[in-house]
Amino acid sequence: MSKSAPKRRMITSALPYANGPIHLGHIAGAYLPADIHVRHLRSTGEDVLWICGSDEHGAAITLRAKKEGIPPREIVDLYHEEMQKAFTGLDISFDHYSRTSSPKHHQVAQEFFLNLMEKGGFEVKTEEQFFDEKAQQFLADRYIQGTCPSCGHDGAYGDQCEKCGKTLSPTELVNPKSTLSGSTPVLKPTTLWYLPMGRHESWLREYIVEGKLDGQPHHDPKTWKAHVLGQCRSWIEGGLESRAMTRDLDWGVPVPVEGAEGKVLYVWLDAPIGYITATMEWCEAHGQDWKDWWQDPNAELLHFIGKDNIVFHCIIFPILLKEHGGYNLPTNVPANEFMNLEGDKISTSRNWAVWVTEYLEDFPEGSDAMRYVLTAIMPEQKDSEFTWSDFRDKVNNELADVLGNFVNRVLVLTKKYYGGEVPTAPAQEDLTDTDRALLEALAAAPGKIGGLIQRHRYKEAQLEAMNVARLGNKYLTEQEPWKLQKTDPERTATIMHLTCQVVGNCAVLLEPFLPQTAAKLAAAFGLTDGRWADAQPDMVQAGTTLGELPILFAKIDDDTVAAQVAKLGQKGGDTTREIMPAKDEITFDDFTKLDLRVGTVLECEKVPKADKLLKLTVDTGLDTRTVVSGIAEHFKPEDVVGRQVTLLVNLAPRKLRGIESQGMVLMASTDDGGLRFVSPEEGVQPGDVIS
Ligand SMILES: [Zn+2]
């Protein structure tokens, strides 16, 4: 391909794990920004290919399968379909959506692995790995949990701490536990293929920090987001350690080496290769050569991801591509930060999430409205927050009152005054300063919006696109053609001709953000196949007959907001709860050592200067004693007095805030972080033995 040939844009979005449905946080992270980007490129006539697919390997899948008692295949089939439904429903317009469990992908990933192996790209080591003797399985990634050595977070996984983002090896975890059985794992030798990342440090530093590859300029590092560069820099400066690229698991791409039975490729090795497989599939179906997209120097690679995937796309995958040779490396990785929800982190286990398919059931016409709100609050540079009341305000005040109202008034007035035909264009000399300002704004808008999109500033780009409608709305309101129509028909025609131009421009410029709305506008204003270049101050021809336009945006009422907020945290949606792993087995004798009794709380008061502690006086049948309990954040003293509780009476006394606590009240912890008393049924009295 010659240098003058048009650039190909190879675009990927993070492959979502097929272990649960898609929520709004996913969409705002890696899919909506890419969709806006790709729609704009298509509109400007660029050669672009956008691929994605379900990531169907890894411990997240097998763990879920184990929990639900069904084969991994059923899990990935279920969610592959569910995720496609969510993406289609929000008009996420991948050119191809694939899946990594396909035989084709297994073959491509294995060939890639063998290529690296032949080049000496791995270190093969036999070493001690954690093994769960009860489950008879090696423990990696999500099969093992413990305390993060870096930030002290208690629930860090064997491959990553989700609190501080540090990637980990299982052996780095403090106090490791098997998530399968809860037992403390033992060490057992196994053979692993390691990627010696340290070898690649110097060229990676040049690539990330200077934007150079093999001494040649590759990309402008200033175009990368500060938080992406920051994460990469701290990785490289911290020293890159070798990472195991294989796992002892029975689900995944088998390691294609003799004697490696029972081993699969690490999911983070095979998943990004899934981008390549998906491209091959699309190219086969479209008579193209996939190498033109991945290996031609004139093609450009762009990865859209969330911030938790930065290291894999900026460091590990580039190492794999460079080590293999012949592949392009990404010119940018515009990762987004996280989106929170109603004052809390999105949590699958607590069902604190808005699931896309559920949203679309409640709002069947709601794709554009949600795209609009998510773009308006997109976490481009820092974390952001979605709230339903903000959703209502943006839909009502911006989409319905500005865009919907403006377009509707233009259409209704044009029908009323001109039988639905766009009136004649004004002569240049008849234009007022206000008219000229409007036309200048229209002329400048496509470049301004397109530039922002190219720089991955989608939030501002959408704001500018909406400003076109806002400007038209203001112009129409101020010019008041309804007052002039009888006395000054020429001026009225000018106003209506110009406002029709504004709507025409909206149909093109809003398309990346609001594709359904843009299509409705284009249809009503006789525009077909609108391209970015068609957005011009004189794009709608005089004499065009306007069609019908449905109501663009239904207003959201307070009851709807309340109903959506009430759904959060309730059961349903994702049914997988993070259950605390079982503890180590004990004997019956161990159990009989516990002296559990029914007790009645006689008195209760707060412990001074201790937010969490209540002091209980309990009738145990044996005696009346003091128990200090950490329940003050959940119960008021008056709620506790008179209750019958389950009490461990032979716990060695201990002092809390200077008060000797002589026993322990049993409580159940709920999913939402709450506490409940474990209370006996009626008809028991203090001192009754519980066994
Ligand atoms: Zn941590």
PDB file of N, CA and C in Angstrom, residues 58-60 62-63 129-132 137-145 157-160 168-171 173 177-180 185 190 192 244 246-249 266:
ATOM      1  N   GLY A  58     -11.228 -17.638  31.331  1.00  0.00           N
ATOM      2  CA  GLY A  58     -10.793 -17.022  32.584  1.00  0.00           C
ATOM      3  C   GLY A  58     -11.570 -17.520  33.776  1.00  0.00           C
ATOM      4  N   ALA A  59     -10.976 -17.271  34.926  1.00  0.00           N
ATOM      5  CA  ALA A  59     -11.519 -17.806  36.169  1.00  0.00           C
ATOM      6  C   ALA A  59     -12.857 -17.179  36.542  1.00  0.00           C
ATOM      7  N   ALA A  60     -13.125 -15.953  36.049  1.00  0.00           N
ATOM      8  CA  ALA A  60     -14.410 -15.330  36.363  1.00  0.00           C
ATOM      9  C   ALA A  60     -15.556 -16.178  35.813  1.00  0.00           C
ATOM     10  N   THR A  62     -15.359 -19.652  35.030  1.00  0.00           N
ATOM     11  CA  THR A  62     -15.446 -20.973  35.653  1.00  0.00           C
ATOM     12  C   THR A  62     -15.969 -20.875  37.084  1.00  0.00           C
ATOM     13  N   LEU A  63     -15.633 -19.784  37.763  1.00  0.00           N
ATOM     14  CA  LEU A  63     -16.141 -19.619  39.129  1.00  0.00           C
ATOM     15  C   LEU A  63     -17.649 -19.448  39.128  1.00  0.00           C
ATOM     16  N   GLN A 129       3.183 -23.440  43.294  1.00  0.00           N
ATOM     17  CA  GLN A 129       1.979 -22.620  43.139  1.00  0.00           C
ATOM     18  C   GLN A 129       0.960 -23.064  44.178  1.00  0.00           C
ATOM     19  N   PHE A 130       0.066 -22.165  44.521  1.00  0.00           N
ATOM     20  CA  PHE A 130      -0.968 -22.522  45.489  1.00  0.00           C
ATOM     21  C   PHE A 130      -1.923 -23.566  44.917  1.00  0.00           C
ATOM     22  N   PHE A 131      -2.252 -24.533  45.757  1.00  0.00           N
ATOM     23  CA  PHE A 131      -3.100 -25.649  45.346  1.00  0.00           C
ATOM     24  C   PHE A 131      -4.133 -25.872  46.443  1.00  0.00           C
ATOM     25  N   ASP A 132      -5.380 -26.026  46.041  1.00  0.00           N
ATOM     26  CA  ASP A 132      -6.456 -26.296  46.999  1.00  0.00           C
ATOM     27  C   ASP A 132      -6.621 -27.810  47.074  1.00  0.00           C
ATOM     28  N   GLN A 137      -7.269 -28.512  42.920  1.00  0.00           N
ATOM     29  CA  GLN A 137      -7.085 -27.580  41.817  1.00  0.00           C
ATOM     30  C   GLN A 137      -6.034 -26.538  42.173  1.00  0.00           C
ATOM     31  N   PHE A 138      -5.219 -26.169  41.172  1.00  0.00           N
ATOM     32  CA  PHE A 138      -4.321 -25.041  41.368  1.00  0.00           C
ATOM     33  C   PHE A 138      -5.146 -23.768  41.417  1.00  0.00           C
ATOM     34  N   LEU A 139      -4.654 -22.815  42.179  1.00  0.00           N
ATOM     35  CA  LEU A 139      -5.417 -21.592  42.399  1.00  0.00           C
ATOM     36  C   LEU A 139      -4.684 -20.400  41.794  1.00  0.00           C
ATOM     37  N   ALA A 140      -5.314 -19.755  40.831  1.00  0.00           N
ATOM     38  CA  ALA A 140      -4.741 -18.538  40.270  1.00  0.00           C
ATOM     39  C   ALA A 140      -5.854 -17.516  40.174  1.00  0.00           C
ATOM     40  N   ASP A 141      -5.479 -16.273  39.926  1.00  0.00           N
ATOM     41  CA  ASP A 141      -6.444 -15.219  39.636  1.00  0.00           C
ATOM     42  C   ASP A 141      -7.555 -15.153  40.674  1.00  0.00           C
ATOM     43  N   ARG A 142      -8.780 -15.333  40.209  1.00  0.00           N
ATOM     44  CA  ARG A 142      -9.922 -15.145  41.101  1.00  0.00           C
ATOM     45  C   ARG A 142     -10.202 -16.354  41.993  1.00  0.00           C
ATOM     46  N   TYR A 143      -9.409 -17.386  41.832  1.00  0.00           N
ATOM     47  CA  TYR A 143      -9.578 -18.546  42.698  1.00  0.00           C
ATOM     48  C   TYR A 143      -8.921 -18.336  44.055  1.00  0.00           C
ATOM     49  N   ILE A 144      -8.233 -17.223  44.154  1.00  0.00           N
ATOM     50  CA  ILE A 144      -7.536 -16.992  45.411  1.00  0.00           C
ATOM     51  C   ILE A 144      -7.734 -15.544  45.822  1.00  0.00           C
ATOM     52  N   GLN A 145      -7.967 -15.351  47.112  1.00  0.00           N
ATOM     53  CA  GLN A 145      -8.221 -14.018  47.634  1.00  0.00           C
ATOM     54  C   GLN A 145      -7.415 -13.824  48.897  1.00  0.00           C
ATOM     55  N   TYR A 157      -7.607 -10.127  44.624  1.00  0.00           N
ATOM     56  CA  TYR A 157      -7.559 -11.411  43.937  1.00  0.00           C
ATOM     57  C   TYR A 157      -6.107 -11.793  43.626  1.00  0.00           C
ATOM     58  N   GLY A 158      -5.947 -13.028  43.192  1.00  0.00           N
ATOM     59  CA  GLY A 158      -4.609 -13.526  42.899  1.00  0.00           C
ATOM     60  C   GLY A 158      -3.936 -12.871  41.714  1.00  0.00           C
ATOM     61  N   ASP A 159      -4.706 -12.137  40.879  1.00  0.00           N
ATOM     62  CA  ASP A 159      -4.070 -11.484  39.735  1.00  0.00           C
ATOM     63  C   ASP A 159      -4.103  -9.973  39.826  1.00  0.00           C
ATOM     64  N   GLN A 160      -5.026  -9.443  40.645  1.00  0.00           N
ATOM     65  CA  GLN A 160      -5.134  -7.993  40.697  1.00  0.00           C
ATOM     66  C   GLN A 160      -5.885  -7.559  41.949  1.00  0.00           C
ATOM     67  N   LEU A 168      -1.030  -8.577  40.613  1.00  0.00           N
ATOM     68  CA  LEU A 168      -0.394  -9.375  41.650  1.00  0.00           C
ATOM     69  C   LEU A 168      -0.147 -10.790  41.184  1.00  0.00           C
ATOM     70  N   SER A 169       0.762 -11.466  41.844  1.00  0.00           N
ATOM     71  CA  SER A 169       0.861 -12.921  41.747  1.00  0.00           C
ATOM     72  C   SER A 169       0.223 -13.464  43.016  1.00  0.00           C
ATOM     73  N   PRO A 170      -0.374 -14.658  42.928  1.00  0.00           N
ATOM     74  CA  PRO A 170      -1.038 -15.212  44.105  1.00  0.00           C
ATOM     75  C   PRO A 170      -0.124 -15.262  45.326  1.00  0.00           C
ATOM     76  N   THR A 171       1.165 -15.554  45.078  1.00  0.00           N
ATOM     77  CA  THR A 171       2.078 -15.718  46.219  1.00  0.00           C
ATOM     78  C   THR A 171       2.387 -14.394  46.918  1.00  0.00           C
ATOM     79  N   LEU A 173      -0.004 -12.332  47.861  1.00  0.00           N
ATOM     80  CA  LEU A 173      -1.124 -12.034  48.753  1.00  0.00           C
ATOM     81  C   LEU A 173      -0.787 -12.388  50.200  1.00  0.00           C
ATOM     82  N   LYS A 177      -6.452 -17.226  50.719  1.00  0.00           N
ATOM     83  CA  LYS A 177      -7.501 -18.242  50.936  1.00  0.00           C
ATOM     84  C   LYS A 177      -8.050 -18.674  49.574  1.00  0.00           C
ATOM     85  N   SER A 178      -8.406 -19.929  49.475  1.00  0.00           N
ATOM     86  CA  SER A 178      -9.048 -20.423  48.264  1.00  0.00           C
ATOM     87  C   SER A 178     -10.480 -19.907  48.227  1.00  0.00           C
ATOM     88  N   THR A 179     -10.895 -19.358  47.088  1.00  0.00           N
ATOM     89  CA  THR A 179     -12.290 -18.919  46.986  1.00  0.00           C
ATOM     90  C   THR A 179     -13.210 -20.109  46.681  1.00  0.00           C
ATOM     91  N   LEU A 180     -12.630 -21.251  46.424  1.00  0.00           N
ATOM     92  CA  LEU A 180     -13.438 -22.450  46.174  1.00  0.00           C
ATOM     93  C   LEU A 180     -13.903 -23.069  47.486  1.00  0.00           C
ATOM     94  N   PRO A 185      -4.485 -22.526  51.084  1.00  0.00           N
ATOM     95  CA  PRO A 185      -3.899 -23.422  50.082  1.00  0.00           C
ATOM     96  C   PRO A 185      -2.488 -23.874  50.461  1.00  0.00           C
ATOM     97  N   THR A 190       4.378 -26.786  39.733  1.00  0.00           N
ATOM     98  CA  THR A 190       3.779 -26.911  38.412  1.00  0.00           C
ATOM     99  C   THR A 190       4.620 -26.107  37.431  1.00  0.00           C
ATOM    100  N   LEU A 192       5.014 -23.385  34.406  1.00  0.00           N
ATOM    101  CA  LEU A 192       4.322 -22.212  33.871  1.00  0.00           C
ATOM    102  C   LEU A 192       5.191 -21.524  32.827  1.00  0.00           C
ATOM    103  N   ALA A 244       3.075 -14.863  34.642  1.00  0.00           N
ATOM    104  CA  ALA A 244       2.731 -16.176  34.089  1.00  0.00           C
ATOM    105  C   ALA A 244       1.676 -16.020  33.004  1.00  0.00           C
ATOM    106  N   THR A 246       0.335 -18.806  31.494  1.00  0.00           N
ATOM    107  CA  THR A 246      -0.460 -20.033  31.425  1.00  0.00           C
ATOM    108  C   THR A 246      -1.106 -20.266  32.784  1.00  0.00           C
ATOM    109  N   ARG A 247      -2.118 -21.101  32.781  1.00  0.00           N
ATOM    110  CA  ARG A 247      -2.825 -21.413  34.016  1.00  0.00           C
ATOM    111  C   ARG A 247      -3.145 -22.912  34.043  1.00  0.00           C
ATOM    112  N   ASP A 248      -3.199 -23.469  35.238  1.00  0.00           N
ATOM    113  CA  ASP A 248      -3.642 -24.855  35.388  1.00  0.00           C
ATOM    114  C   ASP A 248      -5.153 -24.830  35.566  1.00  0.00           C
ATOM    115  N   LEU A 249      -5.869 -24.906  34.474  1.00  0.00           N
ATOM    116  CA  LEU A 249      -7.335 -24.804  34.468  1.00  0.00           C
ATOM    117  C   LEU A 249      -7.866 -25.709  33.367  1.00  0.00           C
ATOM    118  N   TYR A 266      -3.284 -18.009  29.766  1.00  0.00           N
ATOM    119  CA  TYR A 266      -3.822 -16.984  30.650  1.00  0.00           C
ATOM    120  C   TYR A 266      -4.819 -16.147  29.845  1.00  0.00           C
TER     121      TYR A 266
END
